[in-house]
Amino acid sequence: MMKALSLIVAICLLTTSCATTSIIDDPYGSLSREEFLTARGYGPTAEKAEHNAKVELASLCGSAVKSVTARTIAENKKGYDESFIKTSEIVIDTEDLYGIEIAKTVKGKDGSYTSVAMMDKASAVAVYKAQQADMLDSLKSLEADKPLSDGSLASLEKAVSYYRLAEKYNKYVSIINYLEGSEIPFYDIRIAESAYSSVSDSICLEISIV
């Protein structure tokens, strides 16, 4: 009876060991690609490897958004107009991510560490979408009631907040689109940039030399 019990325990330990190795070598061998997003990180310490895994996962969410120039040609009465539209690169930071967890961290034979970070897609998308909806309402309100170019610091502060909100909104849209394969349109950040430029140009600082 004891021998049989020992064999069962040994099999369980072996199975656990194999599963641990599997998630490091092949995260999607243990986790569903449809349900989870994973990334691997390396480092001289466990903390550094875990940090790098989170950074790598963050970079995946922004990988679909690149700084590119699109060439468009529109026909008019005289011929054709050619224009170039440049989209801003959206950089996703680790602090922009919700629900990110470290699945496993192991030490290699050479003393270095490997870590796997994971995120539950559905749970994360639910959080992002709730905040995205609130931010869009705020952006529309700011767009309708733009900061005044009256030279006041209060207007400048409002313009800066407007721009930062637009930037954050586009980060969230980028993450949502990546996680669920959707195509939610980005906010035209040029509107916020224009508002900021108008307000900042109206500010005149008085300088006195004594």
C-alpha atoms as a PDB file:
ATOM      1  CA  MET A   1       0.000   0.000   0.000  1.00  0.00           C
ATOM      2  CA  MET A   2       2.850   2.375   0.941  1.00  0.00           C
ATOM      3  CA  LYS A   3       4.699   1.583  -2.299  1.00  0.00           C
ATOM      4  CA  ALA A   4       1.576   2.328  -4.339  1.00  0.00           C
ATOM      5  CA  LEU A   5       1.080   5.607  -2.477  1.00  0.00           C
ATOM      6  CA  SER A   6       4.718   6.564  -3.039  1.00  0.00           C
ATOM      7  CA  LEU A   7       4.346   5.886  -6.751  1.00  0.00           C
ATOM      8  CA  ILE A   8       1.268   8.104  -6.946  1.00  0.00           C
ATOM      9  CA  VAL A   9       3.117  10.907  -5.138  1.00  0.00           C
ATOM     10  CA  ALA A  10       6.100  10.539  -7.483  1.00  0.00           C
ATOM     11  CA  ILE A  11       3.839  10.711 -10.547  1.00  0.00           C
ATOM     12  CA  CYS A  12       2.143  13.832  -9.183  1.00  0.00           C
ATOM     13  CA  LEU A  13       5.497  15.514  -8.552  1.00  0.00           C
ATOM     14  CA  LEU A  14       6.729  14.562 -12.013  1.00  0.00           C
ATOM     15  CA  THR A  15       3.541  15.906 -13.596  1.00  0.00           C
ATOM     16  CA  THR A  16       3.889  19.169 -11.669  1.00  0.00           C
ATOM     17  CA  SER A  17       7.526  19.468 -12.722  1.00  0.00           C
ATOM     18  CA  CYS A  18       6.653  18.894 -16.365  1.00  0.00           C
ATOM     19  CA  ALA A  19       3.849  21.451 -16.222  1.00  0.00           C
ATOM     20  CA  THR A  20       6.244  24.004 -14.697  1.00  0.00           C
ATOM     21  CA  THR A  21       8.794  23.434 -17.439  1.00  0.00           C
ATOM     22  CA  SER A  22       6.061  23.612 -20.058  1.00  0.00           C
ATOM     23  CA  ILE A  23       4.776  27.056 -19.118  1.00  0.00           C
ATOM     24  CA  ILE A  24       8.315  28.450 -19.243  1.00  0.00           C
ATOM     25  CA  ASP A  25       9.283  26.767 -22.525  1.00  0.00           C
ATOM     26  CA  ASP A  26       5.869  27.079 -24.146  1.00  0.00           C
ATOM     27  CA  PRO A  27       3.370  29.295 -22.248  1.00  0.00           C
ATOM     28  CA  TYR A  28       0.563  28.524 -24.674  1.00  0.00           C
ATOM     29  CA  GLY A  29       1.096  24.831 -24.134  1.00  0.00           C
ATOM     30  CA  SER A  30      -0.479  25.360 -20.721  1.00  0.00           C
ATOM     31  CA  LEU A  31      -2.664  28.425 -21.354  1.00  0.00           C
ATOM     32  CA  SER A  32      -5.284  29.104 -24.011  1.00  0.00           C
ATOM     33  CA  ARG A  33      -4.101  31.625 -26.615  1.00  0.00           C
ATOM     34  CA  GLU A  34      -7.711  32.814 -26.988  1.00  0.00           C
ATOM     35  CA  GLU A  35      -8.074  33.527 -23.272  1.00  0.00           C
ATOM     36  CA  PHE A  36      -4.625  34.703 -22.228  1.00  0.00           C
ATOM     37  CA  LEU A  37      -1.814  36.944 -23.414  1.00  0.00           C
ATOM     38  CA  THR A  38       1.658  35.892 -22.321  1.00  0.00           C
ATOM     39  CA  ALA A  39       5.231  37.108 -22.676  1.00  0.00           C
ATOM     40  CA  ARG A  40       8.609  35.835 -21.572  1.00  0.00           C
ATOM     41  CA  GLY A  41      11.354  37.872 -19.891  1.00  0.00           C
ATOM     42  CA  TYR A  42      14.962  37.195 -18.929  1.00  0.00           C
ATOM     43  CA  GLY A  43      17.331  38.689 -16.378  1.00  0.00           C
ATOM     44  CA  PRO A  44      20.207  38.161 -13.948  1.00  0.00           C
ATOM     45  CA  THR A  45      17.739  38.197 -11.032  1.00  0.00           C
ATOM     46  CA  ALA A  46      14.168  36.989 -10.589  1.00  0.00           C
ATOM     47  CA  GLU A  47      12.951  40.575 -10.147  1.00  0.00           C
ATOM     48  CA  LYS A  48      14.636  41.723 -13.365  1.00  0.00           C
ATOM     49  CA  ALA A  49      13.273  38.761 -15.334  1.00  0.00           C
ATOM     50  CA  GLU A  50       9.742  39.441 -14.068  1.00  0.00           C
ATOM     51  CA  HIS A  51      10.055  43.136 -14.908  1.00  0.00           C
ATOM     52  CA  ASN A  52      11.285  42.315 -18.429  1.00  0.00           C
ATOM     53  CA  ALA A  53       8.398  39.861 -18.923  1.00  0.00           C
ATOM     54  CA  LYS A  54       5.915  42.622 -18.046  1.00  0.00           C
ATOM     55  CA  VAL A  55       7.692  45.081 -20.365  1.00  0.00           C
ATOM     56  CA  GLU A  56       7.577  42.549 -23.198  1.00  0.00           C
ATOM     57  CA  LEU A  57       3.857  41.947 -22.619  1.00  0.00           C
ATOM     58  CA  ALA A  58       3.247  45.697 -22.660  1.00  0.00           C
ATOM     59  CA  SER A  59       5.128  46.056 -25.952  1.00  0.00           C
ATOM     60  CA  LEU A  60       2.879  43.434 -27.551  1.00  0.00           C
ATOM     61  CA  CYS A  61      -0.196  45.584 -26.874  1.00  0.00           C
ATOM     62  CA  GLY A  62       1.368  48.519 -28.709  1.00  0.00           C
ATOM     63  CA  SER A  63       2.947  46.504 -31.508  1.00  0.00           C
ATOM     64  CA  ALA A  64      -0.011  47.042 -33.842  1.00  0.00           C
ATOM     65  CA  VAL A  65       0.446  50.815 -33.699  1.00  0.00           C
ATOM     66  CA  LYS A  66       3.555  52.073 -35.466  1.00  0.00           C
ATOM     67  CA  SER A  67       4.757  55.464 -36.547  1.00  0.00           C
ATOM     68  CA  VAL A  68       4.013  55.262 -40.235  1.00  0.00           C
ATOM     69  CA  THR A  69       3.281  57.643 -43.060  1.00  0.00           C
ATOM     70  CA  ALA A  70       0.267  56.886 -45.207  1.00  0.00           C
ATOM     71  CA  ARG A  71       0.079  58.291 -48.738  1.00  0.00           C
ATOM     72  CA  THR A  72      -3.390  59.291 -49.894  1.00  0.00           C
ATOM     73  CA  ILE A  73      -4.472  60.632 -53.265  1.00  0.00           C
ATOM     74  CA  ALA A  74      -7.819  62.379 -53.703  1.00  0.00           C
ATOM     75  CA  GLU A  75      -9.325  63.425 -57.030  1.00  0.00           C
ATOM     76  CA  ASN A  76     -10.559  66.996 -57.482  1.00  0.00           C
ATOM     77  CA  LYS A  77     -11.744  69.149 -60.401  1.00  0.00           C
ATOM     78  CA  LYS A  78      -8.229  70.207 -61.384  1.00  0.00           C
ATOM     79  CA  GLY A  79      -6.559  66.846 -60.986  1.00  0.00           C
ATOM     80  CA  TYR A  80      -5.277  65.090 -57.905  1.00  0.00           C
ATOM     81  CA  ASP A  81      -4.283  66.199 -54.451  1.00  0.00           C
ATOM     82  CA  GLU A  82      -1.641  64.202 -52.661  1.00  0.00           C
ATOM     83  CA  SER A  83      -1.319  64.276 -48.904  1.00  0.00           C
ATOM     84  CA  PHE A  84       0.637  62.447 -46.253  1.00  0.00           C
ATOM     85  CA  ILE A  85      -0.782  61.551 -42.874  1.00  0.00           C
ATOM     86  CA  LYS A  86       1.557  60.529 -40.081  1.00  0.00           C
ATOM     87  CA  THR A  87       0.173  58.578 -37.150  1.00  0.00           C
ATOM     88  CA  SER A  88       1.829  58.884 -33.767  1.00  0.00           C
ATOM     89  CA  GLU A  89       3.457  55.872 -32.190  1.00  0.00           C
ATOM     90  CA  ILE A  90       1.646  54.682 -29.083  1.00  0.00           C
ATOM     91  CA  VAL A  91       3.930  53.344 -26.389  1.00  0.00           C
ATOM     92  CA  ILE A  92       2.292  51.070 -23.818  1.00  0.00           C
ATOM     93  CA  ASP A  93       3.962  51.069 -20.394  1.00  0.00           C
ATOM     94  CA  THR A  94       3.671  48.392 -17.720  1.00  0.00           C
ATOM     95  CA  GLU A  95       1.633  50.783 -15.552  1.00  0.00           C
ATOM     96  CA  ASP A  96      -0.964  50.920 -18.342  1.00  0.00           C
ATOM     97  CA  LEU A  97      -1.702  47.205 -17.931  1.00  0.00           C
ATOM     98  CA  TYR A  98      -4.412  45.733 -15.706  1.00  0.00           C
ATOM     99  CA  GLY A  99      -4.519  42.189 -14.373  1.00  0.00           C
ATOM    100  CA  ILE A 100      -0.957  41.296 -15.307  1.00  0.00           C
ATOM    101  CA  GLU A 101       0.454  38.397 -13.274  1.00  0.00           C
ATOM    102  CA  ILE A 102       3.678  36.415 -13.165  1.00  0.00           C
ATOM    103  CA  ALA A 103       2.810  32.829 -14.032  1.00  0.00           C
ATOM    104  CA  LYS A 104       6.225  31.382 -13.214  1.00  0.00           C
ATOM    105  CA  THR A 105       9.861  32.353 -12.700  1.00  0.00           C
ATOM    106  CA  VAL A 106      12.684  29.808 -12.805  1.00  0.00           C
ATOM    107  CA  LYS A 107      16.458  29.896 -12.416  1.00  0.00           C
ATOM    108  CA  GLY A 108      18.506  28.390 -15.227  1.00  0.00           C
ATOM    109  CA  LYS A 109      21.677  26.324 -15.033  1.00  0.00           C
ATOM    110  CA  ASP A 110      23.742  29.411 -15.914  1.00  0.00           C
ATOM    111  CA  GLY A 111      22.316  31.334 -12.968  1.00  0.00           C
ATOM    112  CA  SER A 112      20.076  33.598 -15.047  1.00  0.00           C
ATOM    113  CA  TYR A 113      16.294  33.733 -14.643  1.00  0.00           C
ATOM    114  CA  THR A 114      13.363  33.287 -17.008  1.00  0.00           C
ATOM    115  CA  SER A 115       9.887  34.581 -16.210  1.00  0.00           C
ATOM    116  CA  VAL A 116       6.488  34.348 -17.892  1.00  0.00           C
ATOM    117  CA  ALA A 117       3.933  37.145 -17.468  1.00  0.00           C
ATOM    118  CA  MET A 118       0.273  36.527 -18.238  1.00  0.00           C
ATOM    119  CA  MET A 119      -2.947  38.499 -18.592  1.00  0.00           C
ATOM    120  CA  ASP A 120      -6.551  37.288 -18.675  1.00  0.00           C
ATOM    121  CA  LYS A 121      -7.844  38.984 -21.834  1.00  0.00           C
ATOM    122  CA  ALA A 122     -11.572  39.067 -21.008  1.00  0.00           C
ATOM    123  CA  SER A 123     -11.068  40.472 -17.495  1.00  0.00           C
ATOM    124  CA  ALA A 124      -8.638  43.119 -18.724  1.00  0.00           C
ATOM    125  CA  VAL A 125     -10.836  44.195 -21.653  1.00  0.00           C
ATOM    126  CA  ALA A 126     -13.835  44.658 -19.321  1.00  0.00           C
ATOM    127  CA  VAL A 127     -11.806  47.071 -17.160  1.00  0.00           C
ATOM    128  CA  TYR A 128     -10.376  48.967 -20.134  1.00  0.00           C
ATOM    129  CA  LYS A 129     -13.747  49.335 -21.875  1.00  0.00           C
ATOM    130  CA  ALA A 130     -15.416  50.762 -18.769  1.00  0.00           C
ATOM    131  CA  GLN A 131     -12.720  53.423 -18.448  1.00  0.00           C
ATOM    132  CA  GLN A 132     -12.550  54.018 -22.191  1.00  0.00           C
ATOM    133  CA  ALA A 133     -16.242  54.923 -22.296  1.00  0.00           C
ATOM    134  CA  ASP A 134     -15.834  57.431 -19.444  1.00  0.00           C
ATOM    135  CA  MET A 135     -12.755  58.976 -21.062  1.00  0.00           C
ATOM    136  CA  LEU A 136     -14.533  59.362 -24.409  1.00  0.00           C
ATOM    137  CA  ASP A 137     -17.353  61.286 -22.705  1.00  0.00           C
ATOM    138  CA  SER A 138     -14.777  63.576 -21.090  1.00  0.00           C
ATOM    139  CA  LEU A 139     -12.954  64.096 -24.400  1.00  0.00           C
ATOM    140  CA  LYS A 140     -16.169  65.046 -26.183  1.00  0.00           C
ATOM    141  CA  SER A 141     -16.965  67.499 -23.401  1.00  0.00           C
ATOM    142  CA  LEU A 142     -13.497  69.070 -23.651  1.00  0.00           C
ATOM    143  CA  GLU A 143     -13.757  69.212 -27.431  1.00  0.00           C
ATOM    144  CA  ALA A 144     -17.043  71.086 -27.165  1.00  0.00           C
ATOM    145  CA  ASP A 145     -15.725  73.377 -24.436  1.00  0.00           C
ATOM    146  CA  LYS A 146     -12.101  73.870 -25.442  1.00  0.00           C
ATOM    147  CA  PRO A 147      -9.644  75.719 -23.202  1.00  0.00           C
ATOM    148  CA  LEU A 148      -9.706  79.453 -23.884  1.00  0.00           C
ATOM    149  CA  SER A 149      -6.673  81.167 -25.398  1.00  0.00           C
ATOM    150  CA  ASP A 150      -6.834  83.872 -22.733  1.00  0.00           C
ATOM    151  CA  GLY A 151      -3.248  83.635 -21.528  1.00  0.00           C
ATOM    152  CA  SER A 152      -4.225  82.189 -18.163  1.00  0.00           C
ATOM    153  CA  LEU A 153      -2.409  79.335 -16.460  1.00  0.00           C
ATOM    154  CA  ALA A 154      -5.783  77.758 -15.683  1.00  0.00           C
ATOM    155  CA  SER A 155      -6.479  77.420 -19.417  1.00  0.00           C
ATOM    156  CA  LEU A 156      -3.010  75.974 -19.978  1.00  0.00           C
ATOM    157  CA  GLU A 157      -3.589  73.396 -17.252  1.00  0.00           C
ATOM    158  CA  LYS A 158      -6.896  72.451 -18.862  1.00  0.00           C
ATOM    159  CA  ALA A 159      -5.237  72.135 -22.284  1.00  0.00           C
ATOM    160  CA  VAL A 160      -2.490  69.892 -20.875  1.00  0.00           C
ATOM    161  CA  SER A 161      -5.081  67.687 -19.174  1.00  0.00           C
ATOM    162  CA  TYR A 162      -7.007  67.484 -22.455  1.00  0.00           C
ATOM    163  CA  TYR A 163      -3.941  66.321 -24.361  1.00  0.00           C
ATOM    164  CA  ARG A 164      -2.915  63.784 -21.717  1.00  0.00           C
ATOM    165  CA  LEU A 165      -6.440  62.364 -21.604  1.00  0.00           C
ATOM    166  CA  ALA A 166      -6.476  61.969 -25.398  1.00  0.00           C
ATOM    167  CA  GLU A 167      -3.101  60.239 -25.233  1.00  0.00           C
ATOM    168  CA  LYS A 168      -4.264  57.868 -22.486  1.00  0.00           C
ATOM    169  CA  TYR A 169      -7.516  57.138 -24.330  1.00  0.00           C
ATOM    170  CA  ASN A 170      -5.596  56.059 -27.424  1.00  0.00           C
ATOM    171  CA  LYS A 171      -3.394  53.793 -25.297  1.00  0.00           C
ATOM    172  CA  TYR A 172      -6.480  52.048 -23.943  1.00  0.00           C
ATOM    173  CA  VAL A 173      -7.973  51.717 -27.429  1.00  0.00           C
ATOM    174  CA  SER A 174      -4.711  50.186 -28.637  1.00  0.00           C
ATOM    175  CA  ILE A 175      -4.775  47.617 -25.830  1.00  0.00           C
ATOM    176  CA  ILE A 176      -8.452  46.748 -26.361  1.00  0.00           C
ATOM    177  CA  ASN A 177      -7.995  46.364 -30.108  1.00  0.00           C
ATOM    178  CA  TYR A 178      -5.009  44.097 -29.598  1.00  0.00           C
ATOM    179  CA  LEU A 179      -6.595  41.916 -26.919  1.00  0.00           C
ATOM    180  CA  GLU A 180      -9.917  41.294 -28.644  1.00  0.00           C
ATOM    181  CA  GLY A 181      -9.039  41.925 -32.288  1.00  0.00           C
ATOM    182  CA  SER A 182     -11.465  44.837 -32.594  1.00  0.00           C
ATOM    183  CA  GLU A 183     -11.094  48.065 -34.567  1.00  0.00           C
ATOM    184  CA  ILE A 184     -12.217  50.831 -32.221  1.00  0.00           C
ATOM    185  CA  PRO A 185     -11.168  54.143 -33.810  1.00  0.00           C
ATOM    186  CA  PHE A 186      -8.522  56.257 -32.112  1.00  0.00           C
ATOM    187  CA  TYR A 187      -9.233  59.772 -30.926  1.00  0.00           C
ATOM    188  CA  ASP A 188      -7.811  62.391 -33.280  1.00  0.00           C
ATOM    189  CA  ILE A 189      -5.089  63.693 -31.007  1.00  0.00           C
ATOM    190  CA  ARG A 190      -4.459  66.588 -33.408  1.00  0.00           C
ATOM    191  CA  ILE A 191      -7.577  68.269 -31.959  1.00  0.00           C
ATOM    192  CA  ALA A 192      -6.034  68.224 -28.484  1.00  0.00           C
ATOM    193  CA  GLU A 193      -2.651  69.298 -29.887  1.00  0.00           C
ATOM    194  CA  SER A 194      -4.260  72.261 -31.628  1.00  0.00           C
ATOM    195  CA  ALA A 195      -6.037  73.325 -28.436  1.00  0.00           C
ATOM    196  CA  TYR A 196      -2.786  73.118 -26.487  1.00  0.00           C
ATOM    197  CA  SER A 197      -0.837  75.077 -29.105  1.00  0.00           C
ATOM    198  CA  SER A 198      -3.421  77.891 -29.153  1.00  0.00           C
ATOM    199  CA  VAL A 199      -3.416  78.215 -25.376  1.00  0.00           C
ATOM    200  CA  SER A 200       0.363  77.966 -24.954  1.00  0.00           C
ATOM    201  CA  ASP A 201       0.933  80.596 -27.674  1.00  0.00           C
ATOM    202  CA  SER A 202      -1.356  82.999 -25.810  1.00  0.00           C
ATOM    203  CA  ILE A 203       0.674  82.813 -22.597  1.00  0.00           C
ATOM    204  CA  CYS A 204       3.086  85.709 -22.121  1.00  0.00           C
ATOM    205  CA  LEU A 205       5.581  85.489 -19.286  1.00  0.00           C
ATOM    206  CA  GLU A 206       6.917  88.770 -17.985  1.00  0.00           C
ATOM    207  CA  ILE A 207      10.661  88.636 -17.348  1.00  0.00           C
ATOM    208  CA  SER A 208      12.404  91.314 -15.294  1.00  0.00           C
ATOM    209  CA  ILE A 209      16.130  91.633 -14.756  1.00  0.00           C
ATOM    210  CA  VAL A 210      17.243  93.077 -11.446  1.00  0.00           C
END
